[in-house]
Coordinates of C-alpha atoms and ligand atoms in Angstrom, one line a residue:
M416 CA -44.6 -9.5 44.1
F417 CA -45.5 -5.7 43.6
V418 CA -42.1 -4.8 45.0
N419 CA -40.1 -7.0 43.0
L420 CA -42.0 -5.8 39.3
R421 CA -41.3 -2.2 40.8
R422 CA -37.7 -3.1 41.2
I423 CA -37.7 -4.6 37.8
R424 CA -39.2 -1.6 36.4
K425 CA -36.5 0.7 38.0
C426 CA -33.4 -1.4 36.8
K427 CA -34.9 -1.4 33.1
C428 CA -35.5 2.4 33.4
V429 CA -31.3 2.9 34.5
L430 CA -30.3 0.8 32.0
L431 CA -32.8 2.4 29.5
M432 CA -31.1 5.7 30.2
T433 CA -27.6 4.5 30.8
T434 CA -27.9 3.1 27.0
C435 CA -29.2 6.2 26.0
M436 CA -26.7 8.3 27.2
F437 CA -23.8 6.0 25.7
L438 CA -25.3 6.1 22.5
S439 CA -25.4 9.7 22.7
M440 CA -22.0 10.1 23.5
V441 CA -21.1 7.7 20.9
M442 CA -23.0 10.0 18.7
V443 CA -21.3 13.1 19.8
C444 CA -18.0 11.7 19.6
W445 CA -18.8 9.4 16.4
E446 CA -15.9 11.2 14.4
Q447 CA -13.1 11.5 16.8
L448 CA -13.6 7.9 18.3
D449 CA -10.8 6.5 16.1
S450 CA -8.5 4.0 17.6
S451 CA -8.5 1.0 15.9
A452 CA -10.4 -1.0 18.7
L453 CA -13.3 1.3 18.2
G454 CA -13.0 1.4 14.6
H455 CA -14.0 -2.1 14.5
V456 CA -17.1 -1.5 17.0
K457 CA -18.1 1.1 14.6
S458 CA -17.5 -1.1 11.9
Y459 CA -19.4 -3.9 13.5
S460 CA -22.2 -1.9 14.4
Y461 CA -22.7 -0.6 10.6
R462 CA -22.6 -4.5 9.6
Y463 CA -25.3 -5.9 12.0
L464 CA -27.3 -2.8 12.3
V465 CA -27.2 -0.6 9.4
N466 CA -26.0 -3.0 6.3
R467 CA -26.8 -0.7 3.5
F468 CA -24.5 -2.0 1.3
T469 CA -26.9 -1.5 -1.8
A470 CA -25.7 2.2 -1.9
I471 CA -22.1 0.7 -2.4
N472 CA -23.1 -1.4 -5.5
K473 CA -24.7 2.3 -6.7
T474 CA -21.4 4.0 -6.2
F475 CA -19.2 1.4 -7.7
T476 CA -21.4 1.2 -10.9
I477 CA -19.6 2.7 -14.2
P478 CA -20.5 3.1 -17.5
R479 CA -19.1 -0.2 -19.4
E480 CA -17.0 1.7 -21.8
Q481 CA -15.4 3.0 -18.9
A482 CA -14.9 -0.3 -17.2
R483 CA -13.3 -1.7 -19.9
R484 CA -10.1 0.1 -19.3
F485 CA -9.6 -2.3 -16.3
S486 CA -9.6 -5.2 -18.2
N487 CA -8.3 -4.4 -22.0
F488 CA -4.7 -5.0 -21.6
H489 CA -2.8 -7.4 -23.7
Y490 CA -1.7 -10.7 -23.0
L491 CA 2.3 -10.9 -22.9
L492 CA 1.9 -14.7 -22.2
D493 CA -1.4 -16.4 -23.0
H494 CA -3.1 -20.3 -23.0
P495 CA -6.6 -20.2 -24.4
D496 CA -6.2 -23.8 -25.2
K497 CA -5.3 -25.2 -21.7
C498 CA -8.6 -26.4 -20.7
T499 CA -10.2 -27.2 -24.0
G500 CA -11.6 -30.6 -24.2
K501 CA -11.0 -31.6 -20.3
D502 CA -13.6 -31.9 -17.5
V503 CA -11.9 -29.7 -15.3
L504 CA -12.9 -29.6 -11.6
L505 CA -10.6 -27.0 -10.7
L506 CA -8.8 -23.7 -12.0
L507 CA -6.2 -22.8 -9.7
F508 CA -4.7 -19.5 -10.1
V509 CA -1.9 -18.5 -8.0
K510 CA -1.1 -14.7 -7.9
S511 CA 2.8 -14.7 -8.2
S512 CA 5.3 -11.8 -9.2
P513 CA 7.5 -12.0 -12.0
E514 CA 10.6 -12.3 -10.0
N515 CA 9.0 -14.8 -7.6
I516 CA 10.2 -18.1 -9.9
E517 CA 11.8 -20.1 -6.9
R518 CA 8.0 -19.9 -5.4
R519 CA 6.4 -21.3 -8.7
N520 CA 9.0 -23.9 -9.0
A521 CA 8.2 -25.3 -5.3
I522 CA 4.5 -25.2 -6.1
R523 CA 4.7 -26.7 -9.5
S524 CA 6.8 -29.7 -7.8
T525 CA 4.5 -30.2 -4.8
W526 CA 0.8 -29.3 -4.8
G527 CA 0.4 -27.7 -8.1
N528 CA 1.8 -30.8 -10.0
E529 CA -0.9 -31.3 -12.1
T530 CA 0.4 -34.6 -13.1
F531 CA 0.6 -35.8 -9.6
I532 CA -3.2 -34.7 -9.3
Q533 CA -4.3 -36.4 -12.5
K534 CA -2.6 -39.6 -11.5
A535 CA -3.3 -40.1 -7.6
L536 CA -6.5 -38.2 -7.2
G537 CA -7.8 -38.9 -10.7
V538 CA -9.4 -35.4 -11.4
T539 CA -8.3 -32.4 -13.9
V540 CA -6.9 -29.5 -11.8
K541 CA -5.5 -26.7 -14.2
V542 CA -2.8 -24.7 -12.0
V543 CA -1.7 -21.2 -13.8
F544 CA 0.1 -18.3 -12.5
A545 CA -1.2 -14.8 -12.9
L546 CA 1.6 -12.4 -13.7
G547 CA 1.5 -8.5 -14.6
A548 CA 4.4 -6.9 -16.3
P549 CA 7.7 -7.0 -14.9
V550 CA 9.1 -3.7 -12.8
T551 CA 12.4 -2.7 -12.4
K552 CA 12.7 -1.5 -8.9
K553 CA 15.2 1.1 -7.8
G554 CA 17.6 0.4 -5.2
E555 CA 17.5 -3.7 -5.3
P556 CA 20.6 -4.9 -6.4
V557 CA 19.5 -7.8 -8.1
W558 CA 16.7 -6.2 -10.0
S559 CA 18.7 -3.5 -11.1
K560 CA 21.4 -5.5 -13.5
R561 CA 18.4 -7.1 -15.4
S562 CA 16.3 -5.1 -17.8
E563 CA 13.0 -5.0 -18.3
V564 CA 13.0 -6.2 -21.4
G565 CA 15.9 -9.1 -20.3
F566 CA 13.3 -10.0 -17.5
Q567 CA 10.5 -10.8 -20.0
Q568 CA 12.6 -12.9 -21.9
E569 CA 13.4 -15.0 -19.0
L570 CA 9.6 -15.2 -18.0
A571 CA 8.7 -16.2 -21.6
H572 CA 11.9 -19.1 -21.1
E573 CA 9.8 -20.6 -18.2
D574 CA 7.0 -20.3 -19.7
R575 CA 8.2 -22.6 -22.6
L576 CA 9.6 -25.1 -20.2
Y577 CA 6.2 -25.2 -18.1
G578 CA 3.2 -23.6 -20.2
D579 CA 1.6 -22.1 -17.1
L580 CA 2.1 -18.6 -17.2
I581 CA -0.9 -15.7 -17.8
Q582 CA 0.3 -12.5 -18.1
Q583 CA -1.3 -9.1 -19.1
D584 CA 0.8 -6.0 -19.7
F585 CA -0.4 -3.5 -16.8
L586 CA 2.7 -3.3 -14.1
D587 CA 3.1 -6.2 -11.7
S588 CA 2.6 -4.0 -8.2
F589 CA 0.6 -4.3 -4.8
H590 CA -1.7 -1.5 -5.9
N591 CA -2.8 -3.3 -9.2
L592 CA -3.6 -6.5 -7.3
T593 CA -7.4 -5.6 -8.6
L594 CA -6.2 -5.4 -12.2
K595 CA -4.9 -9.3 -11.5
L596 CA -8.3 -10.5 -10.1
I597 CA -10.4 -9.3 -12.8
L598 CA -7.6 -10.6 -15.1
Q599 CA -8.6 -14.3 -13.4
F600 CA -12.3 -13.9 -13.8
H601 CA -11.9 -12.9 -17.5
W602 CA -9.5 -15.7 -18.7
M603 CA -11.7 -18.1 -16.8
H604 CA -14.9 -16.8 -18.9
R605 CA -13.0 -16.6 -21.9
S606 CA -11.0 -20.1 -21.7
C607 CA -12.1 -22.4 -19.3
A608 CA -15.5 -21.5 -18.4
H609 CA -16.4 -25.4 -17.9
A610 CA -14.2 -25.9 -15.2
R611 CA -16.4 -26.7 -12.0
F612 CA -14.9 -24.2 -9.6
L613 CA -12.2 -21.4 -9.7
M614 CA -9.7 -20.7 -6.6
T615 CA -7.5 -18.2 -6.2
A616 CA -4.2 -18.2 -4.0
D617 CA -1.3 -16.3 -3.3
D618 CA 2.1 -17.8 -4.0
D619 CA 3.1 -18.2 -0.5
V620 CA 0.3 -20.7 0.4
F621 CA 0.4 -23.8 0.8
V622 CA -2.8 -25.8 -0.7
H623 CA -3.4 -29.5 0.7
M624 CA -4.7 -30.4 -2.9
P625 CA -5.6 -33.9 -2.0
N626 CA -7.8 -32.4 1.0
L627 CA -9.3 -29.8 -1.2
V628 CA -10.1 -32.2 -3.9
S629 CA -11.9 -34.8 -2.3
Y630 CA -14.1 -31.7 -0.9
L631 CA -14.6 -30.4 -4.0
Q632 CA -16.0 -33.4 -5.2
R633 CA -18.2 -34.1 -2.6
M634 CA -19.7 -30.5 -3.5
S635 CA -19.6 -30.6 -7.2
R636 CA -21.6 -34.2 -6.7
R637 CA -24.5 -32.1 -4.7
G638 CA -24.4 -29.7 -7.3
V639 CA -23.6 -26.7 -5.5
T640 CA -24.5 -23.4 -6.8
D641 CA -23.9 -19.6 -5.2
F642 CA -20.8 -21.4 -3.3
W643 CA -18.0 -19.2 -2.3
I644 CA -15.9 -20.5 0.7
G645 CA -12.7 -19.2 2.4
R646 CA -11.7 -17.1 5.5
V647 CA -14.5 -14.7 5.8
H648 CA -13.9 -11.4 7.0
K649 CA -17.3 -9.7 8.3
G650 CA -17.2 -6.0 9.2
S651 CA -13.7 -5.0 8.3
P652 CA -13.4 -1.4 8.3
P653 CA -11.2 0.7 5.9
I654 CA -8.1 1.1 6.8
R655 CA -7.8 5.1 7.0
N656 CA -3.9 5.3 8.3
K657 CA -2.1 6.9 5.4
S658 CA 1.1 4.9 5.9
S659 CA -0.8 1.6 5.7
K660 CA -0.2 -0.2 2.2
Y661 CA -3.9 -1.0 2.8
Y662 CA -4.9 2.6 3.2
V663 CA -8.4 3.7 1.3
S664 CA -9.6 7.4 1.3
P665 CA -13.3 8.2 2.3
E666 CA -13.7 9.8 -1.1
M667 CA -12.8 6.2 -2.5
Y668 CA -14.9 4.4 -0.1
P669 CA -16.9 6.5 2.6
W670 CA -18.5 3.7 4.8
L671 CA -17.5 2.4 7.4
S672 CA -17.2 -1.2 6.8
Y673 CA -16.8 -3.4 3.8
P674 CA -19.2 -6.1 2.6
D675 CA -18.1 -9.8 3.8
Y676 CA -15.6 -10.8 1.6
T677 CA -12.7 -14.1 1.9
A678 CA -9.1 -13.5 2.6
G679 CA -7.0 -13.1 -0.8
A680 CA -4.6 -15.9 0.6
G681 CA -6.8 -18.3 -0.7
Y682 CA -10.6 -19.1 -1.8
V683 CA -12.8 -21.0 -4.2
V684 CA -15.9 -20.1 -6.0
S685 CA -18.5 -22.5 -8.0
S686 CA -18.7 -21.6 -12.1
D687 CA -21.6 -19.5 -11.7
V688 CA -20.3 -17.4 -9.0
A689 CA -17.3 -16.9 -10.8
D690 CA -19.6 -15.8 -13.8
K691 CA -21.3 -13.3 -11.4
I692 CA -18.2 -11.6 -10.8
Y693 CA -17.5 -11.3 -14.3
Q694 CA -20.5 -9.6 -14.8
A695 CA -20.0 -7.5 -12.1
T696 CA -16.4 -6.7 -13.2
L697 CA -17.7 -5.2 -16.8
T698 CA -19.8 -2.1 -14.6
M699 CA -17.3 -1.8 -11.6
N700 CA -15.3 0.7 -11.0
A701 CA -12.1 -1.0 -10.2
S702 CA -10.1 1.6 -8.5
L703 CA -10.1 0.1 -5.4
H704 CA -6.7 -1.7 -5.1
I705 CA -7.3 -4.1 -2.4
D706 CA -8.3 -7.1 -4.2
D707 CA -10.5 -9.4 -2.1
V708 CA -12.3 -6.3 -0.7
F709 CA -13.1 -5.3 -4.6
M710 CA -14.2 -9.1 -5.1
G711 CA -16.4 -8.7 -1.8
I712 CA -18.1 -5.4 -3.9
C713 CA -18.5 -7.5 -7.1
A714 CA -20.2 -10.1 -5.1
N715 CA -22.5 -7.9 -3.1
A716 CA -23.6 -6.3 -6.3
M717 CA -24.4 -9.8 -7.9
G718 CA -26.2 -10.7 -4.5
V719 CA -23.6 -13.4 -3.3
S720 CA -22.2 -13.8 0.2
P721 CA -19.1 -15.8 1.3
Q722 CA -19.6 -18.8 3.8
E723 CA -16.5 -19.6 6.2
H724 CA -14.6 -22.5 6.2
V725 CA -12.4 -23.1 9.4
Y726 CA -9.7 -24.8 7.4
F727 CA -9.0 -22.4 5.1
S728 CA -6.2 -19.6 6.7
G729 CA -6.4 -15.8 6.0
E730 CA -2.9 -14.8 7.6
G731 CA -2.6 -17.6 9.4
K732 CA -0.2 -20.4 9.7
A733 CA -1.3 -23.9 10.4
P734 CA 0.3 -26.2 13.0
Y735 CA 2.6 -28.6 11.9
H736 CA 0.6 -31.8 13.1
T737 CA -0.6 -34.9 11.6
C738 CA -4.3 -34.2 13.0
I739 CA -4.4 -31.0 11.2
Y740 CA -3.1 -32.1 8.1
D741 CA -5.5 -34.7 7.7
R742 CA -8.2 -31.7 7.3
M743 CA -6.3 -28.6 6.5
M744 CA -7.3 -27.1 3.3
T745 CA -4.9 -23.9 2.9
S746 CA -2.0 -22.4 5.2
H747 CA -0.3 -19.0 5.0
S748 CA 3.3 -18.3 4.5
H749 CA 5.0 -21.4 3.8
V750 CA 8.2 -20.8 1.3
E751 CA 11.1 -22.8 2.5
D752 CA 9.0 -25.4 4.1
I753 CA 6.8 -26.3 1.5
H754 CA 8.5 -29.5 0.3
D755 CA 8.5 -30.8 4.0
L756 CA 5.3 -30.0 4.5
W757 CA 3.9 -31.3 0.9
K758 CA 5.7 -34.8 2.2
A759 CA 4.4 -34.6 5.6
A760 CA 0.9 -33.7 4.7
T761 CA 0.2 -36.2 2.5
H762 CA 1.9 -39.1 3.7
P763 CA -0.4 -42.1 3.8
R764 CA 0.3 -42.5 7.8
V765 CA -1.9 -39.4 8.4
K766 CA -5.0 -41.1 7.5
Q767 CA -3.9 -44.2 9.4
R768 CA -3.1 -42.2 12.5
T769 CA -6.3 -40.5 12.4
S770 CA -8.8 -42.6 11.7
G771 CA -10.8 -45.0 13.7
L772 CA -12.4 -44.6 17.2
I773 CA -8.9 -43.8 18.6
G774 CA -7.5 -41.7 16.1
R775 CA -10.6 -39.2 16.3
L776 CA -10.4 -39.0 19.8
Y777 CA -6.8 -38.6 19.7
C778 CA -7.0 -35.7 17.2
T779 CA -9.7 -34.0 19.0
V780 CA -7.9 -33.7 22.2
A781 CA -4.3 -32.8 20.1
K782 CA -6.5 -30.2 18.1
L783 CA -8.2 -28.3 21.0
A784 CA -4.5 -28.2 22.8
L785 CA -3.0 -26.9 19.4
L786 CA -5.9 -24.4 18.4
C787 CA -7.5 -23.4 21.5
K788 CA -4.7 -21.5 23.1
P789 CA -5.7 -19.1 26.0
Y790 CA -3.4 -16.2 24.1
Y791 CA -4.0 -15.2 20.7
V792 CA -2.3 -17.7 17.9
D793 CA -3.0 -16.9 14.2
T794 CA -4.1 -20.1 12.9
Y795 CA -7.5 -22.1 12.3
P796 CA -10.4 -21.2 14.7
C797 CA -10.5 -22.9 18.3
K798 CA -14.0 -24.4 16.6
A799 CA -12.1 -26.4 14.4
A800 CA -11.1 -28.8 16.8
L801 CA -14.4 -29.6 17.2
L802 CA -15.7 -30.3 13.5
Ligands
NAG188 C1 5.0 -34.1 -10.8 O1 4.3 -35.6 -10.5 C2 4.8 -36.7 -11.3 C3 4.5 -37.9 -11.0 O2 4.2 -38.1 -9.5 C4 6.1 -36.7 -11.1 O3 6.6 -37.6 -12.4 C5 6.8 -35.5 -11.5 O4 8.3 -35.4 -11.7 C6 6.2 -34.2 -11.0 N1 7.1 -33.0 -11.6 C7 7.8 -32.1 -10.8 C8 7.7 -30.7 -11.6 O5 7.8 -32.5 -9.7
NAG189 C1 -0.7 -0.7 -12.7 O1 -0.5 -0.7 -14.2 C2 -0.9 0.3 -15.2 C3 -0.8 -0.5 -16.5 O2 0.7 -0.8 -16.6 C4 0.1 1.2 -14.9 O3 0.1 2.4 -15.7 C5 0.3 1.7 -13.2 O4 1.1 2.9 -12.9 C6 -0.1 0.6 -12.5 N1 -0.4 1.3 -11.0 C7 0.7 1.1 -9.8 C8 0.2 1.6 -9.0 O5 1.7 0.5 -10.1
NAG190 C1 0.0 3.6 10.8 O1 0.6 2.4 9.7 C2 2.0 2.6 10.2 C3 2.5 1.7 8.8 O2 1.7 0.6 8.8 C4 2.2 2.6 11.5 O3 3.5 2.6 11.9 C5 1.5 3.5 12.6 O4 1.6 3.2 13.8 C6 -0.2 3.8 12.2 N1 -0.3 4.5 12.8 C7 -1.8 4.7 13.5 C8 -2.2 5.5 14.0 O5 -2.4 3.6 13.4
NAG191 C1 -13.6 5.6 -9.9 O1 -13.1 5.8 -8.6 C2 -11.7 6.9 -8.5 C3 -11.4 6.7 -6.9 O2 -12.6 6.6 -6.3 C4 -12.4 8.2 -9.1 O3 -11.6 9.0 -8.9 C5 -13.0 7.9 -10.3 O4 -13.7 9.2 -10.7 C6 -14.0 7.0 -10.5 N1 -14.1 6.5 -11.7 C7 -15.5 6.8 -12.6 C8 -15.5 6.7 -13.9 O5 -16.1 7.1 -11.8
NAG192 C1 -26.2 -3.5 -8.6 O1 -26.5 -2.5 -9.6 C2 -26.6 -3.0 -10.6 C3 -26.4 -2.0 -11.9 O2 -27.1 -0.7 -11.6 C4 -28.0 -3.6 -10.8 O3 -28.2 -4.4 -12.2 C5 -28.2 -4.8 -9.7 O4 -29.0 -5.4 -9.4 C6 -27.5 -4.1 -8.2 N1 -27.4 -5.0 -7.4 C7 -28.1 -5.1 -6.0 C8 -27.5 -6.1 -5.3 O5 -28.6 -4.0 -5.8

């Protein structure tokens, strides 16, 4: 007994010493350790051990007059009465670029068809596209043929046909995505504040509208507040590689990890959260161009944190399978296949095949096989198979 105890103490001592040595090594080499894997270790430790995101709030807060320049752009196209007098369950902003008219048309005739949603699902969903002003890019033949003025006229024509473009006069570019984020929250505040939920999505995201609507109806009946759902990034490190488009300088963001946020590909917030984010944008320095990270910073300042939903995808693409269609909310990178996917995913046979004891058992096995592969496939997480 005595010997055993001593051995245990010895073990503990060795463990303690190794930990100390490891930690001091980490301390000494902290600045030099910079490979991507270690970057994640550092950011995770920061997220879970230090976690002083309060400093971020302070650093990003600027006087209102200065914050105004991120939101006082003119509307080139606008529909302030879009939601008036309607009981809107969901206001859905699709972040689109002027040139992506085909993607917009595909969305209008599939998951974003408001008439279909009203008729088949019995709820009002408003789908609008958030755009900046067109840019003529050099070196691209299609673009160089059109002037910016001509391009704007084409957009105005498209808007006369469908009445769903919301456009401000900042240049539509990757580095202006945060301005587009602010546009969405400000537009909702001004013109659609009574919508129960706000969603923002990329224009190459597939949204399983029937699944999403029934989920949001359930949440709405429960009267959820502080609701922010999507694919959550926890402890993501800022990218310090200057050739990456996600590069953020240490001056702009000095900490080791971002506050939790949801992938910009598609997420949903309840109207109270939308209002809080709107309030936050009034006093925030929106120079950080990564829109979903900026959303995380605003939410952090307002004390809101995101929740994970396993069937929201970030970069990932859903496997084509009946059992997945039964549960999926969003899936990324769908352009050519959007019509086929819409047909397949909303076909009545999906519910027939996946219901009942046999159907559910079959689906658990099928989803385990699809999602729990031993090698990494970017899709829904393995645990989605069991839910
Ligand atoms: C939208 O759905 C309605 C009703 O299902 C249909 O009549 C209409 O053609 C659809 N619109 C588009 C653009 O596909
Ligand atoms: C963002 O939009 C503003 C206003 O149009 C423009 O001055 C600026 O150059 C744009 N920024 C980028 C990085 O495109
Ligand atoms: C930096 O990013 C570029 C472009 O994304 C990539 O080719 C390069 O390998 C990256 N460098 C490092 C050190 O990660
Ligand atoms: C906002 O942040 C940028 C980048 O860090 C900085 O250059 C700028 O001075 C800040 N603006 C204000 C008003 O503090
Ligand atoms: C963030 O800063 C604002 C203004 O300084 C303050 O009102 C708010 O309470 C802060 N939020 C948190 C979570 O510290």
